[in-house]
């Protein structure tokens, strides 16, 4: 970290700043220029609140040289992390397709979608049991029954399951779930992230719709700092001024994240676009851009879906997309 001081800083305040930094085990190296002094800080500056320093009267500007996340940082872990989800690997060249309905609606629905996506080559089954809906009057999910039905679908198909948690008090219900999803709305629910950090279970962490990539990585850091390094990042579109799609898929997030972190990156083209016919082109684009996997909504009868029907693929459309994804992968190999 580098601190640029204002001209002629108050000596007492400067000494106060230096001794405060030293008390945090930071070495301070002043460089006195003709008009300005710069302090070079060496040590674990992740413990320093950059805004606190910036707010000081004697400080002109502060710059971080190193990223504030350590566990998620590729600099300290150059090799790709490969996450093993009950036998299915994600990352480091292992591409995973996660497919299934937005919400679990019935035994018949989840089991039939599970069978069909499996036959098309999906590696994991998704399905929401706890649904974060904008309106409290919309379908809120089947909750505990939904998780029970997902486990039943796993039993029938062998597909590991991914489902969203909304509150730490639901954790006991997630004991047998293979991947816990943290949705966009909870990306910065730090207390929840800390609790997930105590588990030995993969977490699919979705990007908040107004979060920067650094904020996404800091949320991953919350989980990893607790000891759980099994974090899968998910780009699911962000809010922009564009209204033609539900969100705007930030495709550049894929190569940027792959540079910054060793964690696997999957893409959700369903929530990113909100429109079923855009899911295939965006899935192929994400695959070409280097994603480690995709999470795609598939419903047996999208027009009657209780949630997110307009963006859900039919099993037939998913089958044809799965083939195209394999062709894209072959073309890239
Ligand atoms: C979901 O995956 O069903 C979901 C609600 O996604 P997001 O958190 O990305 O909106
Ligand atoms: Mn959905």
PDB file of N, CA and C in Angstrom, residues 145-201:
ATOM      1  N   UNK A 145     -39.538 -29.407   2.001  1.00  0.00           N
ATOM      2  CA  UNK A 145     -40.040 -30.450   1.090  1.00  0.00           C
ATOM      3  C   UNK A 145     -39.276 -30.423  -0.231  1.00  0.00           C
ATOM      4  N   UNK A 146     -38.906 -29.214  -0.663  1.00  0.00           N
ATOM      5  CA  UNK A 146     -38.151 -29.068  -1.910  1.00  0.00           C
ATOM      6  C   UNK A 146     -36.796 -29.756  -1.800  1.00  0.00           C
ATOM      7  N   UNK A 147     -36.143 -29.595  -0.664  1.00  0.00           N
ATOM      8  CA  UNK A 147     -34.831 -30.234  -0.475  1.00  0.00           C
ATOM      9  C   UNK A 147     -35.005 -31.758  -0.456  1.00  0.00           C
ATOM     10  N   UNK A 148     -36.063 -32.210   0.209  1.00  0.00           N
ATOM     11  CA  UNK A 148     -36.340 -33.664   0.250  1.00  0.00           C
ATOM     12  C   UNK A 148     -36.522 -34.201  -1.181  1.00  0.00           C
ATOM     13  N   UNK A 149     -37.243 -33.462  -2.013  1.00  0.00           N
ATOM     14  CA  UNK A 149     -37.480 -33.922  -3.393  1.00  0.00           C
ATOM     15  C   UNK A 149     -36.191 -33.886  -4.232  1.00  0.00           C
ATOM     16  N   UNK A 150     -35.348 -32.882  -3.967  1.00  0.00           N
ATOM     17  CA  UNK A 150     -34.055 -32.839  -4.679  1.00  0.00           C
ATOM     18  C   UNK A 150     -33.216 -34.065  -4.322  1.00  0.00           C
ATOM     19  N   UNK A 151     -33.235 -34.427  -3.043  1.00  0.00           N
ATOM     20  CA  UNK A 151     -32.464 -35.598  -2.610  1.00  0.00           C
ATOM     21  C   UNK A 151     -33.015 -36.866  -3.258  1.00  0.00           C
ATOM     22  N   UNK A 152     -34.328 -36.872  -3.435  1.00  0.00           N
ATOM     23  CA  UNK A 152     -34.958 -38.016  -4.098  1.00  0.00           C
ATOM     24  C   UNK A 152     -34.518 -38.078  -5.571  1.00  0.00           C
ATOM     25  N   UNK A 153     -34.489 -36.896  -6.222  1.00  0.00           N
ATOM     26  CA  UNK A 153     -34.052 -36.844  -7.632  1.00  0.00           C
ATOM     27  C   UNK A 153     -32.589 -37.260  -7.742  1.00  0.00           C
ATOM     28  N   UNK A 154     -31.783 -36.905  -6.752  1.00  0.00           N
ATOM     29  CA  UNK A 154     -30.371 -37.326  -6.767  1.00  0.00           C
ATOM     30  C   UNK A 154     -30.274 -38.847  -6.651  1.00  0.00           C
ATOM     31  N   UNK A 155     -31.102 -39.375  -5.762  1.00  0.00           N
ATOM     32  CA  UNK A 155     -31.137 -40.834  -5.554  1.00  0.00           C
ATOM     33  C   UNK A 155     -31.457 -41.550  -6.873  1.00  0.00           C
ATOM     34  N   UNK A 156     -32.416 -40.985  -7.613  1.00  0.00           N
ATOM     35  CA  UNK A 156     -32.857 -41.627  -8.870  1.00  0.00           C
ATOM     36  C   UNK A 156     -31.839 -41.486  -9.987  1.00  0.00           C
ATOM     37  N   UNK A 157     -31.170 -40.327 -10.047  1.00  0.00           N
ATOM     38  CA  UNK A 157     -30.311 -40.054 -11.209  1.00  0.00           C
ATOM     39  C   UNK A 157     -28.816 -40.136 -10.908  1.00  0.00           C
ATOM     40  N   UNK A 158     -28.463 -39.995  -9.635  1.00  0.00           N
ATOM     41  CA  UNK A 158     -27.041 -39.946  -9.281  1.00  0.00           C
ATOM     42  C   UNK A 158     -26.439 -38.561  -9.478  1.00  0.00           C
ATOM     43  N   UNK A 159     -27.260 -37.577  -9.911  1.00  0.00           N
ATOM     44  CA  UNK A 159     -26.709 -36.220 -10.111  1.00  0.00           C
ATOM     45  C   UNK A 159     -26.583 -35.500  -8.761  1.00  0.00           C
ATOM     46  N   UNK A 160     -25.400 -34.989  -8.434  1.00  0.00           N
ATOM     47  CA  UNK A 160     -25.278 -34.170  -7.221  1.00  0.00           C
ATOM     48  C   UNK A 160     -26.166 -32.927  -7.351  1.00  0.00           C
ATOM     49  N   UNK A 161     -26.611 -32.394  -6.217  1.00  0.00           N
ATOM     50  CA  UNK A 161     -27.576 -31.286  -6.267  1.00  0.00           C
ATOM     51  C   UNK A 161     -27.007 -29.963  -5.763  1.00  0.00           C
ATOM     52  N   UNK A 162     -27.502 -28.892  -6.392  1.00  0.00           N
ATOM     53  CA  UNK A 162     -27.122 -27.515  -6.053  1.00  0.00           C
ATOM     54  C   UNK A 162     -28.413 -26.797  -5.680  1.00  0.00           C
ATOM     55  N   UNK A 163     -28.452 -26.200  -4.489  1.00  0.00           N
ATOM     56  CA  UNK A 163     -29.667 -25.467  -4.123  1.00  0.00           C
ATOM     57  C   UNK A 163     -29.336 -24.298  -3.202  1.00  0.00           C
ATOM     58  N   UNK A 164     -30.177 -23.282  -3.261  1.00  0.00           N
ATOM     59  CA  UNK A 164     -29.853 -21.999  -2.604  1.00  0.00           C
ATOM     60  C   UNK A 164     -30.284 -21.943  -1.139  1.00  0.00           C
ATOM     61  N   UNK A 165     -29.387 -21.404  -0.333  1.00  0.00           N
ATOM     62  CA  UNK A 165     -29.694 -21.138   1.079  1.00  0.00           C
ATOM     63  C   UNK A 165     -29.997 -19.646   1.198  1.00  0.00           C
ATOM     64  N   UNK A 166     -30.962 -19.291   2.037  1.00  0.00           N
ATOM     65  CA  UNK A 166     -31.254 -17.858   2.186  1.00  0.00           C
ATOM     66  C   UNK A 166     -30.925 -17.343   3.579  1.00  0.00           C
ATOM     67  N   UNK A 167     -30.800 -18.279   4.519  1.00  0.00           N
ATOM     68  CA  UNK A 167     -30.548 -17.855   5.889  1.00  0.00           C
ATOM     69  C   UNK A 167     -29.807 -18.982   6.617  1.00  0.00           C
ATOM     70  N   UNK A 168     -28.893 -18.598   7.492  1.00  0.00           N
ATOM     71  CA  UNK A 168     -28.086 -19.608   8.186  1.00  0.00           C
ATOM     72  C   UNK A 168     -28.944 -20.566   9.007  1.00  0.00           C
ATOM     73  N   UNK A 169     -30.130 -20.120   9.409  1.00  0.00           N
ATOM     74  CA  UNK A 169     -30.956 -21.033  10.227  1.00  0.00           C
ATOM     75  C   UNK A 169     -31.449 -22.242   9.415  1.00  0.00           C
ATOM     76  N   UNK A 170     -31.338 -22.137   8.083  1.00  0.00           N
ATOM     77  CA  UNK A 170     -31.742 -23.272   7.226  1.00  0.00           C
ATOM     78  C   UNK A 170     -30.637 -24.323   7.104  1.00  0.00           C
ATOM     79  N   UNK A 171     -29.451 -24.027   7.641  1.00  0.00           N
ATOM     80  CA  UNK A 171     -28.294 -24.921   7.435  1.00  0.00           C
ATOM     81  C   UNK A 171     -28.531 -26.394   7.758  1.00  0.00           C
ATOM     82  N   UNK A 172     -29.229 -26.724   8.858  1.00  0.00           N
ATOM     83  CA  UNK A 172     -29.427 -28.153   9.144  1.00  0.00           C
ATOM     84  C   UNK A 172     -30.096 -28.904   7.988  1.00  0.00           C
ATOM     85  N   UNK A 173     -30.938 -28.210   7.225  1.00  0.00           N
ATOM     86  CA  UNK A 173     -31.618 -28.863   6.097  1.00  0.00           C
ATOM     87  C   UNK A 173     -30.659 -29.135   4.934  1.00  0.00           C
ATOM     88  N   UNK A 174     -29.510 -28.462   4.942  1.00  0.00           N
ATOM     89  CA  UNK A 174     -28.571 -28.552   3.820  1.00  0.00           C
ATOM     90  C   UNK A 174     -27.470 -29.603   4.049  1.00  0.00           C
ATOM     91  N   UNK A 175     -27.594 -30.348   5.119  1.00  0.00           N
ATOM     92  CA  UNK A 175     -26.540 -31.303   5.466  1.00  0.00           C
ATOM     93  C   UNK A 175     -26.194 -32.262   4.316  1.00  0.00           C
ATOM     94  N   UNK A 176     -27.198 -32.745   3.604  1.00  0.00           N
ATOM     95  CA  UNK A 176     -26.937 -33.727   2.541  1.00  0.00           C
ATOM     96  C   UNK A 176     -26.858 -33.105   1.152  1.00  0.00           C
ATOM     97  N   UNK A 177     -26.989 -31.780   1.083  1.00  0.00           N
ATOM     98  CA  UNK A 177     -26.917 -31.080  -0.213  1.00  0.00           C
ATOM     99  C   UNK A 177     -25.449 -31.066  -0.666  1.00  0.00           C
ATOM    100  N   UNK A 178     -25.211 -31.264  -1.957  1.00  0.00           N
ATOM    101  CA  UNK A 178     -23.826 -31.345  -2.440  1.00  0.00           C
ATOM    102  C   UNK A 178     -23.168 -29.974  -2.595  1.00  0.00           C
ATOM    103  N   UNK A 179     -23.919 -29.000  -3.151  1.00  0.00           N
ATOM    104  CA  UNK A 179     -23.379 -27.637  -3.299  1.00  0.00           C
ATOM    105  C   UNK A 179     -24.413 -26.654  -2.760  1.00  0.00           C
ATOM    106  N   UNK A 180     -23.979 -25.790  -1.851  1.00  0.00           N
ATOM    107  CA  UNK A 180     -24.881 -24.757  -1.330  1.00  0.00           C
ATOM    108  C   UNK A 180     -24.710 -23.508  -2.193  1.00  0.00           C
ATOM    109  N   UNK A 181     -25.810 -23.036  -2.747  1.00  0.00           N
ATOM    110  CA  UNK A 181     -25.768 -21.818  -3.566  1.00  0.00           C
ATOM    111  C   UNK A 181     -26.057 -20.606  -2.679  1.00  0.00           C
ATOM    112  N   UNK A 182     -25.228 -19.566  -2.856  1.00  0.00           N
ATOM    113  CA  UNK A 182     -25.524 -18.267  -2.234  1.00  0.00           C
ATOM    114  C   UNK A 182     -25.961 -17.378  -3.389  1.00  0.00           C
ATOM    115  N   UNK A 183     -27.182 -16.905  -3.337  1.00  0.00           N
ATOM    116  CA  UNK A 183     -27.733 -16.136  -4.446  1.00  0.00           C
ATOM    117  C   UNK A 183     -27.195 -14.712  -4.487  1.00  0.00           C
ATOM    118  N   UNK A 184     -27.467 -14.059  -5.620  1.00  0.00           N
ATOM    119  CA  UNK A 184     -26.992 -12.693  -5.837  1.00  0.00           C
ATOM    120  C   UNK A 184     -27.382 -11.766  -4.678  1.00  0.00           C
ATOM    121  N   UNK A 185     -28.596 -11.953  -4.181  1.00  0.00           N
ATOM    122  CA  UNK A 185     -29.090 -11.055  -3.123  1.00  0.00           C
ATOM    123  C   UNK A 185     -28.389 -11.266  -1.794  1.00  0.00           C
ATOM    124  N   UNK A 186     -27.734 -12.388  -1.639  1.00  0.00           N
ATOM    125  CA  UNK A 186     -27.056 -12.691  -0.376  1.00  0.00           C
ATOM    126  C   UNK A 186     -25.536 -12.661  -0.486  1.00  0.00           C
ATOM    127  N   UNK A 187     -25.021 -12.188  -1.638  1.00  0.00           N
ATOM    128  CA  UNK A 187     -23.571 -12.243  -1.816  1.00  0.00           C
ATOM    129  C   UNK A 187     -22.824 -11.514  -0.706  1.00  0.00           C
ATOM    130  N   UNK A 188     -23.457 -10.474  -0.165  1.00  0.00           N
ATOM    131  CA  UNK A 188     -22.781  -9.750   0.915  1.00  0.00           C
ATOM    132  C   UNK A 188     -23.465  -9.959   2.263  1.00  0.00           C
ATOM    133  N   UNK A 189     -24.097 -11.103   2.431  1.00  0.00           N
ATOM    134  CA  UNK A 189     -24.631 -11.462   3.753  1.00  0.00           C
ATOM    135  C   UNK A 189     -23.461 -12.098   4.510  1.00  0.00           C
ATOM    136  N   UNK A 190     -22.657 -11.221   5.109  1.00  0.00           N
ATOM    137  CA  UNK A 190     -21.368 -11.669   5.639  1.00  0.00           C
ATOM    138  C   UNK A 190     -21.503 -12.686   6.767  1.00  0.00           C
ATOM    139  N   UNK A 191     -22.556 -12.557   7.570  1.00  0.00           N
ATOM    140  CA  UNK A 191     -22.727 -13.528   8.666  1.00  0.00           C
ATOM    141  C   UNK A 191     -23.006 -14.915   8.087  1.00  0.00           C
ATOM    142  N   UNK A 192     -23.802 -14.956   7.014  1.00  0.00           N
ATOM    143  CA  UNK A 192     -24.067 -16.242   6.353  1.00  0.00           C
ATOM    144  C   UNK A 192     -22.769 -16.798   5.750  1.00  0.00           C
ATOM    145  N   UNK A 193     -22.012 -15.924   5.084  1.00  0.00           N
ATOM    146  CA  UNK A 193     -20.755 -16.363   4.462  1.00  0.00           C
ATOM    147  C   UNK A 193     -19.796 -16.932   5.507  1.00  0.00           C
ATOM    148  N   UNK A 194     -19.744 -16.276   6.677  1.00  0.00           N
ATOM    149  CA  UNK A 194     -18.843 -16.765   7.739  1.00  0.00           C
ATOM    150  C   UNK A 194     -19.261 -18.159   8.179  1.00  0.00           C
ATOM    151  N   UNK A 195     -20.569 -18.383   8.272  1.00  0.00           N
ATOM    152  CA  UNK A 195     -21.036 -19.713   8.702  1.00  0.00           C
ATOM    153  C   UNK A 195     -20.714 -20.763   7.631  1.00  0.00           C
ATOM    154  N   UNK A 196     -20.828 -20.388   6.367  1.00  0.00           N
ATOM    155  CA  UNK A 196     -20.501 -21.340   5.296  1.00  0.00           C
ATOM    156  C   UNK A 196     -18.998 -21.629   5.278  1.00  0.00           C
ATOM    157  N   UNK A 197     -18.222 -20.670   5.774  1.00  0.00           N
ATOM    158  CA  UNK A 197     -16.770 -20.850   5.867  1.00  0.00           C
ATOM    159  C   UNK A 197     -16.383 -21.938   6.855  1.00  0.00           C
ATOM    160  N   UNK A 198     -17.291 -22.274   7.715  1.00  0.00           N
ATOM    161  CA  UNK A 198     -16.984 -23.300   8.741  1.00  0.00           C
ATOM    162  C   UNK A 198     -17.296 -24.711   8.223  1.00  0.00           C
ATOM    163  N   UNK A 199     -17.930 -24.802   7.046  1.00  0.00           N
ATOM    164  CA  UNK A 199     -18.314 -26.116   6.524  1.00  0.00           C
ATOM    165  C   UNK A 199     -17.225 -26.687   5.623  1.00  0.00           C
ATOM    166  N   UNK A 200     -17.335 -27.985   5.379  1.00  0.00           N
ATOM    167  CA  UNK A 200     -16.445 -28.608   4.397  1.00  0.00           C
ATOM    168  C   UNK A 200     -17.338 -29.037   3.229  1.00  0.00           C
ATOM    169  N   UNK A 201     -17.874 -28.022   2.537  1.00  0.00           N
ATOM    170  CA  UNK A 201     -18.838 -28.293   1.488  1.00  0.00           C
ATOM    171  C   UNK A 201     -18.722 -27.215   0.416  1.00  0.00           C
TER     172      UNK A 201
END
